[in-house]
């Protein structure tokens, strides 16, 4: 299984903040936004990751994440010069995906919930078709909306419907078998000139090979595309971290718990950031797990 983080776009809804910096590099709590989707792929056990962004922003992501070796990962980079739709990620990333299945996560989506790694493990194992993740919202007309049957099979997808058939919004996390590459390459651009991921999902749906996993109550899915939602996401993360004493999307801790790096290596990563509370947390976690 390969992973793709799509961190492109110009973040116009966040202007003027994003005139000088990528949206996915803005802070959510005490860490860059991109740590959250990266941690999702890591929790799924994915270690070979392609990050797609604009030519202007890619050097900043490289400086932040490097080649990923310090986290036990391999991170490569590719350009999306223009925001030509989410499905273009599979055209740009065709060589990266190769003959594998692939998980795509959007760089501005935050997921948090109980046993999330188990949910991901179940759905990234032996992928045949596509797996979408749904989340109940009070305003489904603003989203792509999925409807499923009693067995979890997707039976309809509607993009921003006036009369939604359900309240389940399709989130920015997608799992596909290898057929997605050829499907994306043969898509016709929409009226907006974009390759739409809804068209890919519709293709799987037509062949009865689409599944919808409802994340449901007790789970959090946050989109950070506006100043208000960015602020709310930061408050959510800060509240949980302060209350529970743990950190959400601490990629060093995730790498350690997933067995990608050793406790000694994790501690060394914390030492580099020792002047911050984040670095102190990493060192504490590394010492605790080394003693187990």
PDB file of C-alpha atoms in Angstrom:
ATOM      1  CA  UNK A   1       0.000   0.000   0.000  1.00  0.00           C
ATOM      2  CA  UNK A   2       1.294   3.421  -1.010  1.00  0.00           C
ATOM      3  CA  UNK A   3       0.213   6.762   0.433  1.00  0.00           C
ATOM      4  CA  UNK A   4      -0.396  10.179  -1.098  1.00  0.00           C
ATOM      5  CA  UNK A   5      -0.867  13.482   0.721  1.00  0.00           C
ATOM      6  CA  UNK A   6      -2.393  16.144  -1.499  1.00  0.00           C
ATOM      7  CA  UNK A   7      -1.260  19.458  -0.072  1.00  0.00           C
ATOM      8  CA  UNK A   8      -1.704  21.757  -3.062  1.00  0.00           C
ATOM      9  CA  UNK A   9      -4.089  24.574  -3.794  1.00  0.00           C
ATOM     10  CA  UNK A  10      -3.772  28.246  -3.009  1.00  0.00           C
ATOM     11  CA  UNK A  11      -5.879  28.377   0.165  1.00  0.00           C
ATOM     12  CA  UNK A  12      -7.882  31.350  -1.070  1.00  0.00           C
ATOM     13  CA  UNK A  13     -10.438  31.074   1.737  1.00  0.00           C
ATOM     14  CA  UNK A  14      -7.592  31.739   4.168  1.00  0.00           C
ATOM     15  CA  UNK A  15      -6.179  34.792   2.397  1.00  0.00           C
ATOM     16  CA  UNK A  16      -4.213  36.844   3.327  1.00  0.00           C
ATOM     17  CA  UNK A  17      -2.634  34.243   5.667  1.00  0.00           C
ATOM     18  CA  UNK A  18      -1.858  31.858   2.816  1.00  0.00           C
ATOM     19  CA  UNK A  19      -0.429  34.435   0.432  1.00  0.00           C
ATOM     20  CA  UNK A  20       3.029  33.645   1.821  1.00  0.00           C
ATOM     21  CA  UNK A  21       2.739  30.102   3.214  1.00  0.00           C
ATOM     22  CA  UNK A  22       0.966  26.876   2.314  1.00  0.00           C
ATOM     23  CA  UNK A  23      -2.239  26.228   4.242  1.00  0.00           C
ATOM     24  CA  UNK A  24      -0.926  22.784   5.186  1.00  0.00           C
ATOM     25  CA  UNK A  25       2.062  24.357   6.938  1.00  0.00           C
ATOM     26  CA  UNK A  26      -0.068  26.537   9.208  1.00  0.00           C
ATOM     27  CA  UNK A  27      -0.152  25.521  12.881  1.00  0.00           C
ATOM     28  CA  UNK A  28      -2.968  23.457  14.335  1.00  0.00           C
ATOM     29  CA  UNK A  29      -2.186  23.353  18.018  1.00  0.00           C
ATOM     30  CA  UNK A  30       1.576  23.077  18.382  1.00  0.00           C
ATOM     31  CA  UNK A  31       2.341  21.307  15.112  1.00  0.00           C
ATOM     32  CA  UNK A  32       2.039  21.916  11.374  1.00  0.00           C
ATOM     33  CA  UNK A  33      -1.261  20.935   9.781  1.00  0.00           C
ATOM     34  CA  UNK A  34       0.452  18.391   7.512  1.00  0.00           C
ATOM     35  CA  UNK A  35       1.398  16.276  10.554  1.00  0.00           C
ATOM     36  CA  UNK A  36      -2.255  15.262  10.907  1.00  0.00           C
ATOM     37  CA  UNK A  37      -2.741  13.624   7.477  1.00  0.00           C
ATOM     38  CA  UNK A  38       0.793  12.227   7.665  1.00  0.00           C
ATOM     39  CA  UNK A  39      -0.060  10.526  10.961  1.00  0.00           C
ATOM     40  CA  UNK A  40      -3.174   9.007   9.351  1.00  0.00           C
ATOM     41  CA  UNK A  41      -1.063   7.251   6.720  1.00  0.00           C
ATOM     42  CA  UNK A  42       1.420   6.143   9.371  1.00  0.00           C
ATOM     43  CA  UNK A  43      -1.369   4.704  11.542  1.00  0.00           C
ATOM     44  CA  UNK A  44      -2.456   2.706   8.499  1.00  0.00           C
ATOM     45  CA  UNK A  45       1.037   1.203   8.400  1.00  0.00           C
ATOM     46  CA  UNK A  46       1.959   3.070   5.211  1.00  0.00           C
ATOM     47  CA  UNK A  47       5.621   4.018   4.987  1.00  0.00           C
ATOM     48  CA  UNK A  48       6.061   4.930   1.302  1.00  0.00           C
ATOM     49  CA  UNK A  49       4.448   8.337   0.833  1.00  0.00           C
ATOM     50  CA  UNK A  50       4.234  10.930  -1.928  1.00  0.00           C
ATOM     51  CA  UNK A  51       3.504  14.526  -0.959  1.00  0.00           C
ATOM     52  CA  UNK A  52       2.046  16.644  -3.765  1.00  0.00           C
ATOM     53  CA  UNK A  53       2.084  20.430  -3.520  1.00  0.00           C
ATOM     54  CA  UNK A  54       2.726  23.582  -5.509  1.00  0.00           C
ATOM     55  CA  UNK A  55       6.190  24.374  -6.919  1.00  0.00           C
ATOM     56  CA  UNK A  56       6.406  27.336  -4.532  1.00  0.00           C
ATOM     57  CA  UNK A  57       5.553  25.333  -1.411  1.00  0.00           C
ATOM     58  CA  UNK A  58       7.429  22.064  -2.010  1.00  0.00           C
ATOM     59  CA  UNK A  59      10.804  23.388  -0.703  1.00  0.00           C
ATOM     60  CA  UNK A  60       9.158  24.199   2.635  1.00  0.00           C
ATOM     61  CA  UNK A  61       7.702  20.704   2.953  1.00  0.00           C
ATOM     62  CA  UNK A  62      11.090  19.213   2.086  1.00  0.00           C
ATOM     63  CA  UNK A  63      12.701  21.314   4.802  1.00  0.00           C
ATOM     64  CA  UNK A  64      10.109  20.173   7.342  1.00  0.00           C
ATOM     65  CA  UNK A  65       9.906  16.466   6.520  1.00  0.00           C
ATOM     66  CA  UNK A  66      13.030  15.658   4.537  1.00  0.00           C
ATOM     67  CA  UNK A  67      13.086  12.184   3.041  1.00  0.00           C
ATOM     68  CA  UNK A  68      11.176  10.787   6.034  1.00  0.00           C
ATOM     69  CA  UNK A  69      14.011   8.453   7.081  1.00  0.00           C
ATOM     70  CA  UNK A  70      14.090   9.899  10.611  1.00  0.00           C
ATOM     71  CA  UNK A  71      10.513   8.588  11.028  1.00  0.00           C
ATOM     72  CA  UNK A  72      11.191   5.258   9.350  1.00  0.00           C
ATOM     73  CA  UNK A  73       9.438   6.449   6.199  1.00  0.00           C
ATOM     74  CA  UNK A  74      10.229   7.178   2.590  1.00  0.00           C
ATOM     75  CA  UNK A  75       8.769  10.527   1.534  1.00  0.00           C
ATOM     76  CA  UNK A  76       8.954  11.681  -2.075  1.00  0.00           C
ATOM     77  CA  UNK A  77       7.623  14.906  -3.556  1.00  0.00           C
ATOM     78  CA  UNK A  78       5.816  15.940  -6.739  1.00  0.00           C
ATOM     79  CA  UNK A  79       4.410  19.154  -8.158  1.00  0.00           C
ATOM     80  CA  UNK A  80       0.830  20.076  -8.917  1.00  0.00           C
ATOM     81  CA  UNK A  81       1.362  23.331 -10.757  1.00  0.00           C
ATOM     82  CA  UNK A  82      -2.336  24.217 -10.884  1.00  0.00           C
ATOM     83  CA  UNK A  83      -5.296  23.037  -8.745  1.00  0.00           C
ATOM     84  CA  UNK A  84      -6.661  20.682 -11.405  1.00  0.00           C
ATOM     85  CA  UNK A  85      -8.775  18.535  -9.103  1.00  0.00           C
ATOM     86  CA  UNK A  86      -8.175  15.884  -6.450  1.00  0.00           C
ATOM     87  CA  UNK A  87      -8.178  13.019  -8.945  1.00  0.00           C
ATOM     88  CA  UNK A  88      -5.082  14.461 -10.624  1.00  0.00           C
ATOM     89  CA  UNK A  89      -3.130  13.132  -7.629  1.00  0.00           C
ATOM     90  CA  UNK A  90      -3.302   9.657  -9.190  1.00  0.00           C
ATOM     91  CA  UNK A  91      -2.063  10.920 -12.551  1.00  0.00           C
ATOM     92  CA  UNK A  92       0.829  12.792 -10.942  1.00  0.00           C
ATOM     93  CA  UNK A  93       1.505   9.896  -8.585  1.00  0.00           C
ATOM     94  CA  UNK A  94       1.135   7.029 -11.091  1.00  0.00           C
ATOM     95  CA  UNK A  95       4.803   6.007 -10.911  1.00  0.00           C
ATOM     96  CA  UNK A  96       4.739   6.247  -7.134  1.00  0.00           C
ATOM     97  CA  UNK A  97       1.702   3.977  -6.873  1.00  0.00           C
ATOM     98  CA  UNK A  98       3.104   1.459  -9.356  1.00  0.00           C
ATOM     99  CA  UNK A  99       1.239  -1.841  -9.022  1.00  0.00           C
ATOM    100  CA  UNK A 100       0.085  -1.165  -5.462  1.00  0.00           C
ATOM    101  CA  UNK A 101      -3.134  -0.053  -3.852  1.00  0.00           C
ATOM    102  CA  UNK A 102      -3.118   3.502  -2.531  1.00  0.00           C
ATOM    103  CA  UNK A 103      -4.526   5.693   0.214  1.00  0.00           C
ATOM    104  CA  UNK A 104      -5.070   9.378  -0.520  1.00  0.00           C
ATOM    105  CA  UNK A 105      -5.546  11.865   2.300  1.00  0.00           C
ATOM    106  CA  UNK A 106      -6.131  15.571   1.873  1.00  0.00           C
ATOM    107  CA  UNK A 107      -3.583  17.785   3.573  1.00  0.00           C
ATOM    108  CA  UNK A 108      -6.156  19.959   5.342  1.00  0.00           C
ATOM    109  CA  UNK A 109      -8.236  17.168   6.909  1.00  0.00           C
ATOM    110  CA  UNK A 110      -7.874  16.162  10.556  1.00  0.00           C
ATOM    111  CA  UNK A 111      -9.130  12.798  11.828  1.00  0.00           C
ATOM    112  CA  UNK A 112      -9.206  11.724  15.455  1.00  0.00           C
ATOM    113  CA  UNK A 113     -11.096   8.982  17.191  1.00  0.00           C
ATOM    114  CA  UNK A 114     -10.932   5.760  19.219  1.00  0.00           C
ATOM    115  CA  UNK A 115      -9.173   2.756  17.669  1.00  0.00           C
ATOM    116  CA  UNK A 116      -8.605   4.666  14.439  1.00  0.00           C
ATOM    117  CA  UNK A 117      -5.515   2.602  13.620  1.00  0.00           C
ATOM    118  CA  UNK A 118      -7.637  -0.562  13.797  1.00  0.00           C
ATOM    119  CA  UNK A 119     -10.243   0.947  11.468  1.00  0.00           C
ATOM    120  CA  UNK A 120      -7.491   1.839   9.020  1.00  0.00           C
ATOM    121  CA  UNK A 121      -5.816  -1.573   9.279  1.00  0.00           C
ATOM    122  CA  UNK A 122      -9.074  -3.384   8.494  1.00  0.00           C
ATOM    123  CA  UNK A 123      -9.767  -1.273   5.454  1.00  0.00           C
ATOM    124  CA  UNK A 124      -6.278  -1.133   3.940  1.00  0.00           C
ATOM    125  CA  UNK A 125      -5.905  -4.913   3.988  1.00  0.00           C
ATOM    126  CA  UNK A 126      -6.613  -6.673   0.677  1.00  0.00           C
ATOM    127  CA  UNK A 127      -8.308  -3.698  -0.998  1.00  0.00           C
ATOM    128  CA  UNK A 128     -10.683  -4.615  -3.813  1.00  0.00           C
ATOM    129  CA  UNK A 129     -12.411  -1.543  -5.090  1.00  0.00           C
ATOM    130  CA  UNK A 130     -12.598   1.681  -3.127  1.00  0.00           C
ATOM    131  CA  UNK A 131     -13.229   2.504   0.514  1.00  0.00           C
ATOM    132  CA  UNK A 132     -14.619   5.914   1.421  1.00  0.00           C
ATOM    133  CA  UNK A 133     -15.083   7.299   4.914  1.00  0.00           C
ATOM    134  CA  UNK A 134     -18.276   9.084   5.866  1.00  0.00           C
ATOM    135  CA  UNK A 135     -19.050  11.416   8.727  1.00  0.00           C
ATOM    136  CA  UNK A 136     -22.477  12.640   9.897  1.00  0.00           C
ATOM    137  CA  UNK A 137     -22.968  16.398   9.495  1.00  0.00           C
ATOM    138  CA  UNK A 138     -25.890  18.756  10.078  1.00  0.00           C
ATOM    139  CA  UNK A 139     -25.447  20.501   6.713  1.00  0.00           C
ATOM    140  CA  UNK A 140     -24.859  17.717   4.155  1.00  0.00           C
ATOM    141  CA  UNK A 141     -25.832  19.969   1.261  1.00  0.00           C
ATOM    142  CA  UNK A 142     -22.350  21.528   1.551  1.00  0.00           C
ATOM    143  CA  UNK A 143     -20.550  18.241   0.884  1.00  0.00           C
ATOM    144  CA  UNK A 144     -20.352  15.182  -1.278  1.00  0.00           C
ATOM    145  CA  UNK A 145     -22.913  12.886   0.327  1.00  0.00           C
ATOM    146  CA  UNK A 146     -22.874   9.090   0.457  1.00  0.00           C
ATOM    147  CA  UNK A 147     -25.715   6.646   0.985  1.00  0.00           C
ATOM    148  CA  UNK A 148     -25.017   3.029   1.944  1.00  0.00           C
ATOM    149  CA  UNK A 149     -26.984  -0.191   2.378  1.00  0.00           C
ATOM    150  CA  UNK A 150     -27.108  -2.415   5.463  1.00  0.00           C
ATOM    151  CA  UNK A 151     -23.868  -4.146   4.407  1.00  0.00           C
ATOM    152  CA  UNK A 152     -21.858  -0.925   4.097  1.00  0.00           C
ATOM    153  CA  UNK A 153     -21.915  -0.942   0.312  1.00  0.00           C
ATOM    154  CA  UNK A 154     -22.163   2.486  -1.259  1.00  0.00           C
ATOM    155  CA  UNK A 155     -25.403   2.850  -3.214  1.00  0.00           C
ATOM    156  CA  UNK A 156     -25.297   6.534  -4.193  1.00  0.00           C
ATOM    157  CA  UNK A 157     -23.046   9.583  -4.225  1.00  0.00           C
ATOM    158  CA  UNK A 158     -24.296  13.126  -4.666  1.00  0.00           C
ATOM    159  CA  UNK A 159     -22.155  16.250  -4.880  1.00  0.00           C
ATOM    160  CA  UNK A 160     -23.626  19.091  -2.782  1.00  0.00           C
ATOM    161  CA  UNK A 161     -27.233  17.931  -3.290  1.00  0.00           C
ATOM    162  CA  UNK A 162     -30.173  20.290  -2.698  1.00  0.00           C
ATOM    163  CA  UNK A 163     -32.092  17.401  -1.102  1.00  0.00           C
ATOM    164  CA  UNK A 164     -29.540  15.017   0.416  1.00  0.00           C
ATOM    165  CA  UNK A 165     -30.486  11.348   0.708  1.00  0.00           C
ATOM    166  CA  UNK A 166     -28.430  11.056   3.901  1.00  0.00           C
ATOM    167  CA  UNK A 167     -26.462  13.229   6.306  1.00  0.00           C
ATOM    168  CA  UNK A 168     -23.191  11.346   5.688  1.00  0.00           C
ATOM    169  CA  UNK A 169     -20.503  13.583   4.194  1.00  0.00           C
ATOM    170  CA  UNK A 170     -17.629  11.992   2.279  1.00  0.00           C
ATOM    171  CA  UNK A 171     -14.386  12.928   4.041  1.00  0.00           C
ATOM    172  CA  UNK A 172     -10.952  13.605   2.569  1.00  0.00           C
ATOM    173  CA  UNK A 173      -9.653  10.064   3.104  1.00  0.00           C
ATOM    174  CA  UNK A 174      -9.847   7.583   0.218  1.00  0.00           C
ATOM    175  CA  UNK A 175      -8.542   4.028  -0.252  1.00  0.00           C
ATOM    176  CA  UNK A 176      -8.347   2.469  -3.725  1.00  0.00           C
ATOM    177  CA  UNK A 177      -7.085  -0.617  -5.461  1.00  0.00           C
ATOM    178  CA  UNK A 178      -4.626  -0.178  -8.306  1.00  0.00           C
ATOM    179  CA  UNK A 179      -7.365   0.356 -10.912  1.00  0.00           C
ATOM    180  CA  UNK A 180      -7.667   3.964  -9.713  1.00  0.00           C
ATOM    181  CA  UNK A 181      -4.600   4.982 -11.729  1.00  0.00           C
ATOM    182  CA  UNK A 182      -6.103   3.975 -15.072  1.00  0.00           C
ATOM    183  CA  UNK A 183      -9.497   5.379 -14.100  1.00  0.00           C
ATOM    184  CA  UNK A 184      -7.919   8.755 -13.279  1.00  0.00           C
ATOM    185  CA  UNK A 185      -5.901   8.808 -16.498  1.00  0.00           C
ATOM    186  CA  UNK A 186      -9.067   8.293 -18.550  1.00  0.00           C
ATOM    187  CA  UNK A 187     -11.282  10.820 -16.775  1.00  0.00           C
ATOM    188  CA  UNK A 188     -12.741  13.693 -18.739  1.00  0.00           C
ATOM    189  CA  UNK A 189     -12.277  17.075 -17.040  1.00  0.00           C
ATOM    190  CA  UNK A 190     -15.380  18.616 -15.515  1.00  0.00           C
ATOM    191  CA  UNK A 191     -16.934  21.893 -16.622  1.00  0.00           C
ATOM    192  CA  UNK A 192     -14.447  23.552 -14.267  1.00  0.00           C
ATOM    193  CA  UNK A 193     -11.581  21.867 -16.130  1.00  0.00           C
ATOM    194  CA  UNK A 194     -10.756  19.616 -13.156  1.00  0.00           C
ATOM    195  CA  UNK A 195     -10.399  15.880 -12.662  1.00  0.00           C
ATOM    196  CA  UNK A 196     -13.049  15.215 -10.039  1.00  0.00           C
ATOM    197  CA  UNK A 197     -12.600  12.509  -7.427  1.00  0.00           C
ATOM    198  CA  UNK A 198     -16.380  12.099  -7.321  1.00  0.00           C
ATOM    199  CA  UNK A 199     -16.161  10.796 -10.899  1.00  0.00           C
ATOM    200  CA  UNK A 200     -13.659   8.153  -9.777  1.00  0.00           C
ATOM    201  CA  UNK A 201     -15.900   7.130  -6.900  1.00  0.00           C
ATOM    202  CA  UNK A 202     -18.888   6.995  -9.239  1.00  0.00           C
ATOM    203  CA  UNK A 203     -16.997   4.622 -11.531  1.00  0.00           C
ATOM    204  CA  UNK A 204     -16.350   2.219  -8.637  1.00  0.00           C
ATOM    205  CA  UNK A 205     -19.967   2.583  -7.524  1.00  0.00           C
ATOM    206  CA  UNK A 206     -21.267   1.638 -10.972  1.00  0.00           C
ATOM    207  CA  UNK A 207     -19.290  -1.604 -10.791  1.00  0.00           C
ATOM    208  CA  UNK A 208     -20.489  -2.427  -7.264  1.00  0.00           C
ATOM    209  CA  UNK A 209     -16.997  -2.046  -5.829  1.00  0.00           C
ATOM    210  CA  UNK A 210     -17.446   0.894  -3.462  1.00  0.00           C
ATOM    211  CA  UNK A 211     -17.691   0.691   0.326  1.00  0.00           C
ATOM    212  CA  UNK A 212     -18.602   3.459   2.766  1.00  0.00           C
ATOM    213  CA  UNK A 213     -17.278   3.317   6.332  1.00  0.00           C
ATOM    214  CA  UNK A 214     -19.290   5.516   8.681  1.00  0.00           C
ATOM    215  CA  UNK A 215     -16.918   7.027  11.252  1.00  0.00           C
ATOM    216  CA  UNK A 216     -19.928   7.952  13.374  1.00  0.00           C
ATOM    217  CA  UNK A 217     -20.306   9.339  16.874  1.00  0.00           C
ATOM    218  CA  UNK A 218     -17.303   9.716  19.133  1.00  0.00           C
ATOM    219  CA  UNK A 219     -15.099  10.531  16.166  1.00  0.00           C
ATOM    220  CA  UNK A 220     -13.849  13.905  14.961  1.00  0.00           C
ATOM    221  CA  UNK A 221     -13.360  14.962  11.359  1.00  0.00           C
ATOM    222  CA  UNK A 222     -12.221  18.554  10.912  1.00  0.00           C
ATOM    223  CA  UNK A 223     -11.708  20.502   7.689  1.00  0.00           C
ATOM    224  CA  UNK A 224      -9.410  23.488   8.185  1.00  0.00           C
ATOM    225  CA  UNK A 225     -10.164  25.468   5.038  1.00  0.00           C
ATOM    226  CA  UNK A 226     -11.504  28.675   6.619  1.00  0.00           C
ATOM    227  CA  UNK A 227     -10.183  30.930   9.417  1.00  0.00           C
ATOM    228  CA  UNK A 228     -13.067  29.824  11.648  1.00  0.00           C
ATOM    229  CA  UNK A 229     -12.546  26.103  11.071  1.00  0.00           C
ATOM    230  CA  UNK A 230      -8.777  26.475  11.491  1.00  0.00           C
ATOM    231  CA  UNK A 231      -9.303  28.167  14.845  1.00  0.00           C
ATOM    232  CA  UNK A 232     -11.828  25.537  15.959  1.00  0.00           C
ATOM    233  CA  UNK A 233      -9.463  22.723  14.995  1.00  0.00           C
ATOM    234  CA  UNK A 234      -6.694  24.281  17.065  1.00  0.00           C
ATOM    235  CA  UNK A 235      -9.018  24.658  20.035  1.00  0.00           C
ATOM    236  CA  UNK A 236     -10.169  21.044  19.717  1.00  0.00           C
ATOM    237  CA  UNK A 237      -6.592  19.756  19.673  1.00  0.00           C
ATOM    238  CA  UNK A 238      -5.498  22.007  22.533  1.00  0.00           C
ATOM    239  CA  UNK A 239      -8.453  21.018  24.720  1.00  0.00           C
ATOM    240  CA  UNK A 240      -7.883  17.284  24.275  1.00  0.00           C
ATOM    241  CA  UNK A 241      -4.137  17.486  24.688  1.00  0.00           C
ATOM    242  CA  UNK A 242      -4.351  19.608  27.833  1.00  0.00           C
ATOM    243  CA  UNK A 243      -7.037  17.403  29.354  1.00  0.00           C
ATOM    244  CA  UNK A 244      -5.528  14.023  28.505  1.00  0.00           C
ATOM    245  CA  UNK A 245      -1.827  14.834  28.588  1.00  0.00           C
ATOM    246  CA  UNK A 246      -1.249  13.218  25.187  1.00  0.00           C
ATOM    247  CA  UNK A 247      -0.549  14.735  21.802  1.00  0.00           C
ATOM    248  CA  UNK A 248      -2.626  14.173  18.683  1.00  0.00           C
ATOM    249  CA  UNK A 249      -0.638  13.521  15.492  1.00  0.00           C
ATOM    250  CA  UNK A 250       2.772  13.585  17.152  1.00  0.00           C
ATOM    251  CA  UNK A 251       4.467  11.862  14.215  1.00  0.00           C
ATOM    252  CA  UNK A 252       7.537  10.886  16.239  1.00  0.00           C
ATOM    253  CA  UNK A 253       5.370   9.075  18.783  1.00  0.00           C
ATOM    254  CA  UNK A 254       3.320   7.427  16.024  1.00  0.00           C
ATOM    255  CA  UNK A 255       6.535   6.219  14.362  1.00  0.00           C
ATOM    256  CA  UNK A 256       7.686   4.721  17.657  1.00  0.00           C
ATOM    257  CA  UNK A 257       4.379   3.033  18.499  1.00  0.00           C
ATOM    258  CA  UNK A 258       4.095   1.628  14.966  1.00  0.00           C
ATOM    259  CA  UNK A 259       7.587   0.150  15.244  1.00  0.00           C
ATOM    260  CA  UNK A 260       9.063   2.320  12.497  1.00  0.00           C
ATOM    261  CA  UNK A 261      11.801   3.661  14.797  1.00  0.00           C
ATOM    262  CA  UNK A 262      13.343   2.628  18.122  1.00  0.00           C
ATOM    263  CA  UNK A 263      12.863   4.374  21.451  1.00  0.00           C
ATOM    264  CA  UNK A 264      16.486   5.561  21.261  1.00  0.00           C
ATOM    265  CA  UNK A 265      15.882   7.106  17.839  1.00  0.00           C
ATOM    266  CA  UNK A 266      12.665   8.697  19.051  1.00  0.00           C
ATOM    267  CA  UNK A 267      14.411  10.203  22.076  1.00  0.00           C
ATOM    268  CA  UNK A 268      17.074  11.710  19.806  1.00  0.00           C
ATOM    269  CA  UNK A 269      14.343  13.363  17.727  1.00  0.00           C
ATOM    270  CA  UNK A 270      12.909  14.865  20.894  1.00  0.00           C
ATOM    271  CA  UNK A 271      16.336  16.164  21.958  1.00  0.00           C
ATOM    272  CA  UNK A 272      16.532  18.252  18.779  1.00  0.00           C
ATOM    273  CA  UNK A 273      13.354  20.021  19.915  1.00  0.00           C
ATOM    274  CA  UNK A 274      14.167  20.013  23.611  1.00  0.00           C
ATOM    275  CA  UNK A 275      13.481  23.718  24.105  1.00  0.00           C
ATOM    276  CA  UNK A 276       9.807  23.172  23.276  1.00  0.00           C
ATOM    277  CA  UNK A 277       7.097  21.340  25.189  1.00  0.00           C
ATOM    278  CA  UNK A 278       6.621  19.203  22.079  1.00  0.00           C
ATOM    279  CA  UNK A 279      10.231  18.017  22.241  1.00  0.00           C
ATOM    280  CA  UNK A 280       9.991  17.366  25.967  1.00  0.00           C
ATOM    281  CA  UNK A 281       6.879  15.253  25.337  1.00  0.00           C
ATOM    282  CA  UNK A 282       8.678  13.130  22.733  1.00  0.00           C
ATOM    283  CA  UNK A 283      11.563  12.437  25.101  1.00  0.00           C
ATOM    284  CA  UNK A 284       9.156  11.490  27.909  1.00  0.00           C
ATOM    285  CA  UNK A 285       7.234   9.086  25.663  1.00  0.00           C
ATOM    286  CA  UNK A 286      10.456   7.532  24.389  1.00  0.00           C
ATOM    287  CA  UNK A 287      11.710   6.910  27.938  1.00  0.00           C
ATOM    288  CA  UNK A 288       8.364   5.438  29.010  1.00  0.00           C
ATOM    289  CA  UNK A 289       8.152   3.040  26.088  1.00  0.00           C
ATOM    290  CA  UNK A 290      11.820   2.075  26.371  1.00  0.00           C
ATOM    291  CA  UNK A 291      11.116   0.927  29.922  1.00  0.00           C
ATOM    292  CA  UNK A 292       8.168  -1.299  28.929  1.00  0.00           C
TER     293      UNK A 292
END
